[in-house]
Tab-separated table of C-alpha atoms and ligand atoms in Angstrom:
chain	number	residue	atom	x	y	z
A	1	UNK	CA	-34.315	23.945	22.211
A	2	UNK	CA	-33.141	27.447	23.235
A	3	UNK	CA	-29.999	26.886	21.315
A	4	UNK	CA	-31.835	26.484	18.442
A	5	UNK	CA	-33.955	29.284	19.075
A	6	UNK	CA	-30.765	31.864	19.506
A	7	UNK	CA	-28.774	30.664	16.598
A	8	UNK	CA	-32.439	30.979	14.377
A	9	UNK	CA	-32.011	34.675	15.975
A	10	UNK	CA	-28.395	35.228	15.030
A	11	UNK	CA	-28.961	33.983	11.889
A	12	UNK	CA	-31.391	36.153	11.150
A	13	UNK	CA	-29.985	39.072	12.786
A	14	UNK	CA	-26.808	38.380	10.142
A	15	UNK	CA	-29.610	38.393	7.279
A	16	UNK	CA	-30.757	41.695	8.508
A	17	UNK	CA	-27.650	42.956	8.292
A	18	UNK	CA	-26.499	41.723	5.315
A	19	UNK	CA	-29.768	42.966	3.315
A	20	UNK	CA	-29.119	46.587	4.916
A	21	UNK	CA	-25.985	46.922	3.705
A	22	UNK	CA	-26.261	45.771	0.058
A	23	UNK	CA	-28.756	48.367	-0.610
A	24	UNK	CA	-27.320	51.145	-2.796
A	25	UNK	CA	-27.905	54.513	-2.225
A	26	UNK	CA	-29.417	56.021	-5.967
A	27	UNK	CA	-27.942	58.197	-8.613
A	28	UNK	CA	-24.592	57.277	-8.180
A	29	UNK	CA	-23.426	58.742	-11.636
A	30	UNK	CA	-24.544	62.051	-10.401
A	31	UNK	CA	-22.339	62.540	-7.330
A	32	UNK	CA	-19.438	63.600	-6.854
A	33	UNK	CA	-16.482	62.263	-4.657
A	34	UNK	CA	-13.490	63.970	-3.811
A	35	UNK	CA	-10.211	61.702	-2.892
A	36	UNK	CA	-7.277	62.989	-1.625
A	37	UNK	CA	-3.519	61.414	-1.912
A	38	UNK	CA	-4.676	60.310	-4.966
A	39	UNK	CA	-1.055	59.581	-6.886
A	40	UNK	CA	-0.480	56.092	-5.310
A	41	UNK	CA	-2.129	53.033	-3.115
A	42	UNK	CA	-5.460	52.784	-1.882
A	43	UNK	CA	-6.336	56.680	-3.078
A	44	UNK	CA	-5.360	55.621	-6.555
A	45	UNK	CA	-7.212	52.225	-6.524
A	46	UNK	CA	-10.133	53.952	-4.912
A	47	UNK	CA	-10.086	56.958	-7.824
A	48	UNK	CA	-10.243	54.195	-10.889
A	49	UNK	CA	-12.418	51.807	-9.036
A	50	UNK	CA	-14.850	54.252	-8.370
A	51	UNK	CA	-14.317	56.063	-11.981
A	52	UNK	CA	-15.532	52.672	-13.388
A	53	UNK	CA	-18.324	52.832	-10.759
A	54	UNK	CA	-19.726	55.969	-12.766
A	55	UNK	CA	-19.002	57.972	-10.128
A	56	UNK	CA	-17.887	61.728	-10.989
A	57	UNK	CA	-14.590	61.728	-9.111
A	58	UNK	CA	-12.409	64.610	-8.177
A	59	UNK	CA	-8.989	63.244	-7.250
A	60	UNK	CA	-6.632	64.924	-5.338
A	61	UNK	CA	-3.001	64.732	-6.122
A	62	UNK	CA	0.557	65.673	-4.548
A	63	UNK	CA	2.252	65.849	-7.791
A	64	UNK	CA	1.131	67.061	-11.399
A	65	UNK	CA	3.077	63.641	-12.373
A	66	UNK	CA	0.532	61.479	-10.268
A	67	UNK	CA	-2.323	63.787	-11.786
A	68	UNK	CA	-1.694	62.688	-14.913
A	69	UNK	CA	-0.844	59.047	-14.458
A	70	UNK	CA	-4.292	59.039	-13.118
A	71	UNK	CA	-5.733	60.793	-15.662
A	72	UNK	CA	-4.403	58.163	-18.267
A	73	UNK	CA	-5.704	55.384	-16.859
A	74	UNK	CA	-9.183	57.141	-16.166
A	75	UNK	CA	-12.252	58.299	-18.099
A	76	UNK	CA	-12.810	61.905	-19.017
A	77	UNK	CA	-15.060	61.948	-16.385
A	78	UNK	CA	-12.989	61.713	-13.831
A	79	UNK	CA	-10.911	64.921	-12.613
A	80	UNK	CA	-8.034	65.781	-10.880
A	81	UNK	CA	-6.494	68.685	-8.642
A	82	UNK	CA	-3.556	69.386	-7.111
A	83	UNK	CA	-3.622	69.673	-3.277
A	84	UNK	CA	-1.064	69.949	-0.470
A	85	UNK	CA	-3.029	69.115	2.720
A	86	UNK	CA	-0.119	70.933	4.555
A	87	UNK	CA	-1.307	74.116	3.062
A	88	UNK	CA	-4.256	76.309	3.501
A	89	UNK	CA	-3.812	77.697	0.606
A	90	UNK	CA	-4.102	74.579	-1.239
A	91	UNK	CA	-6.677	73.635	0.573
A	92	UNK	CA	-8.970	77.063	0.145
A	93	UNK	CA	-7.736	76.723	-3.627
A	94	UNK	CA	-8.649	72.864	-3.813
A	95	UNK	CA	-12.852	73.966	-1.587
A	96	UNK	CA	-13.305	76.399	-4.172
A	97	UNK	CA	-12.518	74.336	-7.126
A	98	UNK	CA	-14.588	71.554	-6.076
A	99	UNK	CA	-17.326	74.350	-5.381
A	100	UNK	CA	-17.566	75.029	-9.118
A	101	UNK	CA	-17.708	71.637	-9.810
A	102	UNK	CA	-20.515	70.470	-7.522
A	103	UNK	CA	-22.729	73.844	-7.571
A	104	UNK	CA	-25.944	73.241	-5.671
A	105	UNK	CA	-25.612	69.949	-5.368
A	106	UNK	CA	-22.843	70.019	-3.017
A	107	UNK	CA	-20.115	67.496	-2.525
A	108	UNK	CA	-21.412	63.985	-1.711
A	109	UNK	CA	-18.295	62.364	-0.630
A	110	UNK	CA	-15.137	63.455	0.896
A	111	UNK	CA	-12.498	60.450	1.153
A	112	UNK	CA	-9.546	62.118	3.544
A	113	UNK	CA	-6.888	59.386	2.677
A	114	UNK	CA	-3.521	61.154	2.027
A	115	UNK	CA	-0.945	60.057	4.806
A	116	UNK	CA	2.889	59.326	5.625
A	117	UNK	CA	4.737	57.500	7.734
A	118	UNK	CA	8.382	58.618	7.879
A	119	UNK	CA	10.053	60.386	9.778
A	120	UNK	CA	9.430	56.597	12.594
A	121	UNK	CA	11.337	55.262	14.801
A	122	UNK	CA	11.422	54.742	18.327
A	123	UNK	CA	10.397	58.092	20.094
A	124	UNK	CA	13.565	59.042	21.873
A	125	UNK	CA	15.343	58.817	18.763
A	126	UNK	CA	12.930	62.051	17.043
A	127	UNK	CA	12.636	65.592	17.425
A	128	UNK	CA	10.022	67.572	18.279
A	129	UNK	CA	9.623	68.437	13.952
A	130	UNK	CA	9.565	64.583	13.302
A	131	UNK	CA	6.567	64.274	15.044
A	132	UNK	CA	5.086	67.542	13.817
A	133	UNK	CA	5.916	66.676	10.174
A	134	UNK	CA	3.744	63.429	10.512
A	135	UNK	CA	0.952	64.729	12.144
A	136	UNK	CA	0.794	67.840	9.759
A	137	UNK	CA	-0.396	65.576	6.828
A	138	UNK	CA	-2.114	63.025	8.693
A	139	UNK	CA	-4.290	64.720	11.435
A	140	UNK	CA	-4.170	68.201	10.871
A	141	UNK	CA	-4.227	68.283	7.543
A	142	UNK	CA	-7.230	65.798	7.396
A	143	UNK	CA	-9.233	67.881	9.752
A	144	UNK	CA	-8.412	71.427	8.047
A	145	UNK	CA	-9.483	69.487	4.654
A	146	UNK	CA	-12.921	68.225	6.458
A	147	UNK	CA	-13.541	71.670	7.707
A	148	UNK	CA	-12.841	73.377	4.549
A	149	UNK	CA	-15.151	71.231	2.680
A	150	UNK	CA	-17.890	70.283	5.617
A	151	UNK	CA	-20.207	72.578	3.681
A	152	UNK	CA	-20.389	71.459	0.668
A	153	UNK	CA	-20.753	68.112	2.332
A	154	UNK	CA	-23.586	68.686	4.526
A	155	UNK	CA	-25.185	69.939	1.299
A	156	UNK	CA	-25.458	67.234	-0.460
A	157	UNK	CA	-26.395	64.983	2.754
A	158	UNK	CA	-22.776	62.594	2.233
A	159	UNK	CA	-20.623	60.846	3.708
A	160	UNK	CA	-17.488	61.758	5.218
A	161	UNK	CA	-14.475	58.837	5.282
A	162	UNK	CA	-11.427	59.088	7.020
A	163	UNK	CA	-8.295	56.627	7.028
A	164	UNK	CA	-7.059	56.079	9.933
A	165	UNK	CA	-5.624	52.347	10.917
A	166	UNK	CA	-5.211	49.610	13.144
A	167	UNK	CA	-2.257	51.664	14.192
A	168	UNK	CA	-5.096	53.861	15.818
A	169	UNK	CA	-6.420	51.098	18.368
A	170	UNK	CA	-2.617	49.931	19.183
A	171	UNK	CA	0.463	51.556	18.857
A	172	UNK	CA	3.641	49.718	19.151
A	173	UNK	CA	6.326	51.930	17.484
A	174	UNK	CA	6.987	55.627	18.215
A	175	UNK	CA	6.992	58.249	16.230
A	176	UNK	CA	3.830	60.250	14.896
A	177	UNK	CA	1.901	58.244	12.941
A	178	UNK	CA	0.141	56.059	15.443
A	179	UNK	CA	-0.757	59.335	17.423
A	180	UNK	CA	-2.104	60.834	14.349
A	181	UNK	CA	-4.062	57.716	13.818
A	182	UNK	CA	-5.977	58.049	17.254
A	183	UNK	CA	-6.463	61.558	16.345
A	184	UNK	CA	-8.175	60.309	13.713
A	185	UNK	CA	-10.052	58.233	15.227
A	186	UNK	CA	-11.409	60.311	17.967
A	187	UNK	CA	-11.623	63.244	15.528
A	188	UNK	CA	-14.566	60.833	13.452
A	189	UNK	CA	-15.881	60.156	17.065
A	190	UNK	CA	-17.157	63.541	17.845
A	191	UNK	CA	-17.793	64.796	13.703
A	192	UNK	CA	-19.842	61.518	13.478
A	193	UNK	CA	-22.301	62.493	16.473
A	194	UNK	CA	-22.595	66.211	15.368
A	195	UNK	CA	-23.390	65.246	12.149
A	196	UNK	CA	-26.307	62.860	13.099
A	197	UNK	CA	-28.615	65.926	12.881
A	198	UNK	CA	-27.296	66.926	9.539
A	199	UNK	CA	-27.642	63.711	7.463
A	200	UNK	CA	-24.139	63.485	6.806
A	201	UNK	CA	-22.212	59.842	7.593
A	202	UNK	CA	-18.593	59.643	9.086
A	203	UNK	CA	-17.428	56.711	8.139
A	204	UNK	CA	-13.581	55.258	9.671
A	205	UNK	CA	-11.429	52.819	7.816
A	206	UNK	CA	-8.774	50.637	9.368
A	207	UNK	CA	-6.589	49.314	7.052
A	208	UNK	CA	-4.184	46.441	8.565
A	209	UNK	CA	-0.735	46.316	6.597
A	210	UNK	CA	-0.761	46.643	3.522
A	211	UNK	CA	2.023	46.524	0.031
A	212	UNK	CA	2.116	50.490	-0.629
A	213	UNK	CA	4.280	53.057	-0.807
A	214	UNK	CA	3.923	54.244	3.357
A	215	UNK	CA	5.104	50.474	3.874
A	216	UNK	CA	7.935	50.329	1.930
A	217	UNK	CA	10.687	48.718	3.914
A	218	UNK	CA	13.932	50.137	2.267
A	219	UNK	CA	12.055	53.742	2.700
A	220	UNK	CA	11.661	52.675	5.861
A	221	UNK	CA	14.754	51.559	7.060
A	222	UNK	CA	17.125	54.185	4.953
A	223	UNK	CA	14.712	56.368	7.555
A	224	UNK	CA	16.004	54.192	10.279
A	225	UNK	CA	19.342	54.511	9.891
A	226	UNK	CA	18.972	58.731	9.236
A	227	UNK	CA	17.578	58.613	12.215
A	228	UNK	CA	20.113	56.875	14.280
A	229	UNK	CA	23.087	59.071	12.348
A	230	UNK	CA	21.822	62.194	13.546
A	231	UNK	CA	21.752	60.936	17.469
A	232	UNK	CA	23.744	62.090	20.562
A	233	UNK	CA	26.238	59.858	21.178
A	234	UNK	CA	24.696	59.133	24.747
A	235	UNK	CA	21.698	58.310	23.469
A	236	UNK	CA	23.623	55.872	20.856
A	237	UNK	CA	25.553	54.384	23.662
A	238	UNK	CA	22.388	53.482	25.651
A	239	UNK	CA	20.412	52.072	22.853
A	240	UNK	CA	23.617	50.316	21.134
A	241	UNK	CA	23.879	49.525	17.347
A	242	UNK	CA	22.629	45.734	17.415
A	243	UNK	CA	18.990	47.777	18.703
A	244	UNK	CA	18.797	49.303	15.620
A	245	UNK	CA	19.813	46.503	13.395
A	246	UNK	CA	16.968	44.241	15.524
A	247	UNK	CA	14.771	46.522	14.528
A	248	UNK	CA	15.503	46.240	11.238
A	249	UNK	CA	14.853	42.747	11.145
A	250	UNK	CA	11.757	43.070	13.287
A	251	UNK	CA	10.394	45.290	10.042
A	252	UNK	CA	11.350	43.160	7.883
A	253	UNK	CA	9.662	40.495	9.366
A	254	UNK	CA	6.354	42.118	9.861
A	255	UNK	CA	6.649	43.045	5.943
A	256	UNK	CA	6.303	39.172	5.315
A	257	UNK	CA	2.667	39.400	6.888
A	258	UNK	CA	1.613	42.693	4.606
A	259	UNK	CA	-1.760	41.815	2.556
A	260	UNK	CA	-1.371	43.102	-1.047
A	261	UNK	CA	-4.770	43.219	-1.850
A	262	UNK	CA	-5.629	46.626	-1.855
A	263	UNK	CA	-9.110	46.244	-3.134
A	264	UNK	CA	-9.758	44.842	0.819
A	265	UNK	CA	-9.379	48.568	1.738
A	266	UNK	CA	-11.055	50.089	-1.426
A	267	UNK	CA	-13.924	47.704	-1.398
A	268	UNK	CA	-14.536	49.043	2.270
A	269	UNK	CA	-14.118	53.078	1.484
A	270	UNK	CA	-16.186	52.308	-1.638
A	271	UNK	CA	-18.869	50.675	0.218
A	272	UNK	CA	-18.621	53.441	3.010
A	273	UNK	CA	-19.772	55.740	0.001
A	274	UNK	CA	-22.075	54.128	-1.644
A	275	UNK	CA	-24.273	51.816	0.769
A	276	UNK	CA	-27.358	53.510	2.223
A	277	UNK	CA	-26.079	52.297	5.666
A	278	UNK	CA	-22.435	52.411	5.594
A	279	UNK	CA	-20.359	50.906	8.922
A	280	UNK	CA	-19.390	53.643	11.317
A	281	UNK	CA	-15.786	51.577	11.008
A	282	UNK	CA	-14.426	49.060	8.705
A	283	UNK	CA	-11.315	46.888	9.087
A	284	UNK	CA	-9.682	45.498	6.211
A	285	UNK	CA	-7.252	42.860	5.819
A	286	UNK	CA	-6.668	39.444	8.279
A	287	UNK	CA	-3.922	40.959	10.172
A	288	UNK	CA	-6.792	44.172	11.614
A	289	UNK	CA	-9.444	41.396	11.588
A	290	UNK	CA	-7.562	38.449	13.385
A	291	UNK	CA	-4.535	40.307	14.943
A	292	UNK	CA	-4.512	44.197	16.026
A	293	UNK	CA	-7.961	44.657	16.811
A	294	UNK	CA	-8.350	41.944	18.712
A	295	UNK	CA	-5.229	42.749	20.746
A	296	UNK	CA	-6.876	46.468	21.172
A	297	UNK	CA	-9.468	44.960	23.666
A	298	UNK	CA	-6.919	43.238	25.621
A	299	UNK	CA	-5.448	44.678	28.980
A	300	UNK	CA	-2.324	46.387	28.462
A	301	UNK	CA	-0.316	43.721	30.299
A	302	UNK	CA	-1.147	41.395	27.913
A	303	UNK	CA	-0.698	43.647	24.557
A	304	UNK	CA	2.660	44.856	25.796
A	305	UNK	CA	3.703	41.204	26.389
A	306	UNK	CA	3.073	40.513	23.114
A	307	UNK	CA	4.211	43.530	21.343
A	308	UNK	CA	7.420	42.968	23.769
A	309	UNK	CA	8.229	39.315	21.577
A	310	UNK	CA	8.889	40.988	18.711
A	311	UNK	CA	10.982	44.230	20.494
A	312	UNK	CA	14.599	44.254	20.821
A	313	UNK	CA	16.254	42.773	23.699
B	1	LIG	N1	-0.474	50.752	3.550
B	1	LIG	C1	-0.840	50.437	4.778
B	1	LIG	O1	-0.443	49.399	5.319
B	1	LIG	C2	-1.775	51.343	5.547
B	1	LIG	C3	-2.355	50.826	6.708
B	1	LIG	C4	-3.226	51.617	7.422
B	1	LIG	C5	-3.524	52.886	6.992
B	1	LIG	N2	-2.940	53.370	5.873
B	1	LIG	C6	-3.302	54.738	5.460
B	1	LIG	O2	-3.807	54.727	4.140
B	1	LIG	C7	-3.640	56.021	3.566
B	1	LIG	C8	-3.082	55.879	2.182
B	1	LIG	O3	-1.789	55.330	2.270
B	1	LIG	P1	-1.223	54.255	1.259
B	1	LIG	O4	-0.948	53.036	2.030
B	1	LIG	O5	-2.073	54.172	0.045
B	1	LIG	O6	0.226	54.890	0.942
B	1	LIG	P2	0.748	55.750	-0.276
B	1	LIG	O7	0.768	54.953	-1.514
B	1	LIG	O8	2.039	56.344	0.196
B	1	LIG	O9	-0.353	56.883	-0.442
B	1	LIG	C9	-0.349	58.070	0.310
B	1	LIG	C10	-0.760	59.208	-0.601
B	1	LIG	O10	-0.766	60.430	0.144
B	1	LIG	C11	-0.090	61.415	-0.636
B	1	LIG	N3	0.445	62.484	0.200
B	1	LIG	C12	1.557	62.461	0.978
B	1	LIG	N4	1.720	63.656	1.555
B	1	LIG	C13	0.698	64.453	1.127
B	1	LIG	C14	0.332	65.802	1.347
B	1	LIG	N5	1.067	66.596	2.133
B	1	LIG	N6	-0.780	66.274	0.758
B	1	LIG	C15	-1.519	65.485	-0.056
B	1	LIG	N7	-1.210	64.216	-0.333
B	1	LIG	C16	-0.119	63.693	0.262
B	1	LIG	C17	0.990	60.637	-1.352
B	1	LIG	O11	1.492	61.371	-2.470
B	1	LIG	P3	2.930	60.978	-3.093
B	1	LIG	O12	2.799	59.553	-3.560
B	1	LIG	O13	3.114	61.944	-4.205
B	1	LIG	O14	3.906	61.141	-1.967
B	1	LIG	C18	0.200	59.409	-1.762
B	1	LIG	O15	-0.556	59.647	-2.898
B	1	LIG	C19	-2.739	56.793	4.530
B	1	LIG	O16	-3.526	57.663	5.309
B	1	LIG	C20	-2.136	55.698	5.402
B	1	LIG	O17	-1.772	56.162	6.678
B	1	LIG	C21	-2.071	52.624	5.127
């Protein structure tokens, strides 16, 4: 009997849920959305998919080449810019642009999604600019982008959605991007709460791995090996070649479980826009669903034995 009584519960608990989230928030053709790292992978997919939305889209590019890619495959109604989000310049140049465009109205989403990866590998084997060069674009670049354009935000009431990843719940290789990940992360903690007040959302996504440019293995392991070349010979003696060559294989390996559905990600990021109650965080992808997150809650004994499989010996 009481079995029956709590799954009637859950069940309807699920079909609360469920009806919450597929309402849509009104007058989406009016607002606008601003995307950054807009030339390739989910900022790309996210910039057309929400283009054929209706949406009025501002997308943020690196290059005037991946501006106008864009552009081609886009309706005049969607624009772009060019932004660096390693310059403050670029960035007070890229606020007032989007000022013009949004007038009173204010900005009603802000998608900080541009990121890198390389320089990675493990941390002994980086300097001090390695890291810095990472976390530049991906942490401090996001939150001198939010800050910039927090105004215009809070105008119009919107949403705020950051990328971070499952690499911000576990880290298992060295370098700066899982640290600027958790930055991330805990950076959309604390905005999230002080916006309450406000009306604004702060939405996190968490993509697992996915096909794009970030994950391309031969980027990846020509970084590898630039890495190792530029070692102390101590430090190569200690480590030994067949490390590095293990560790090749180990990324390789994990490449065979990438997802290459990127709509998994831009599904979430557009629904994180768009829903009147978007998730505080979405995963995406079996790998963040089934694997990392998962392996988040367990105690570190048991992550770093796992992790530790797939390490070389
Ligand atoms: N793919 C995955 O498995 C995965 C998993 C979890 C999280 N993520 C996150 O998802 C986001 C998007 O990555 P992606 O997978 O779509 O890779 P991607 O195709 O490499 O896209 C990254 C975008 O950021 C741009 N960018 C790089 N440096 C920039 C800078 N200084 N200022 C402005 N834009 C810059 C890139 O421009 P260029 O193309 O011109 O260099 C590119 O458009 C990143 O934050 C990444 O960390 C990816």
């Amino acid at each position: 009997m009481w079995l029956y009584v709590l799954l009637a519960l859950l069940a309807l608990l699920l079909l609360r849920r469920w009806h919450r989230e597929r309402q849509t928030v009104p007058g989406l053709s009016e607002r606008h959305v601003l995307i950054t790292g807009c030339d390739s992978g989910f900022g790309n997919l996210l910039a057309r998919q929400l283009d054929a939305r209706g949406l009025r889209v501002l997308a943020a590019c690196l290059s005037e080449a991946g501006a106008a890619q864009l552009r081609a495959a886009t309706s005049e109604r969607l624009q772009t810019v060019l932004l660096d989000v390693t310059s403050s310049k670029s960035i007070a140049d890229v606020t007032a642009w989007v000022r013009q465009r949004v007038g009173d109205q204010g900005l009603w989403g802000l998608v900080n999604n541009a990121g890198i990866a390389i320089p990675t590998a493990p941390n002994e084997w980086l300097s001090k600019e390695d890291f810095v060069k990472v976390l530049d674009v991906n942490l401090v670049g996001l939150v001198e982008v939010t800050l910039s354009l927090l105004p215009l935000v809070r105008r119009a009431r919107g949403r705020v959605v950051n990328v971070a990843s499952v690499m911000g719940r576990v880290s298992f290789f060295g370098g700066g991007y899982c640290i600027s990940k958790y930055g991330v992360e805990a950076f959309s903690d604390s905005l999230r709460l002080e916006m309450r007040r406000f009306g604004v959302k702060v939405c996190v996504i968490e993509p697992g791995y996915f096909k794009t440019m970030i994950t391309n293995v031969e980027s990846l392991e020509k970084n590898f090996y630039s890495c190792w070349e530029k070692l102390p010979e101590e430090i190569k003696t200690s480590y030994g070649e067949s490390y590095l060559k293990q560790f090749v294989v180990m990324l390789k390996l994990l490449q065979k479980t990438y997802n290459s559905d990127l709509s998994l990600v831009t599904n979430c990021m557009e629904h994180a826009l768009t829903s009147v109650h978007p998730r505080s965080r979405y995963s995406a992808g079996w790998d963040a669903k089934l694997l990392y997150l998962p392996v988040s809650y367990l105690p570190s004994a048991l992550s770093d034995a796992l992790f530790a499989l797939f390490y070389p010996k």
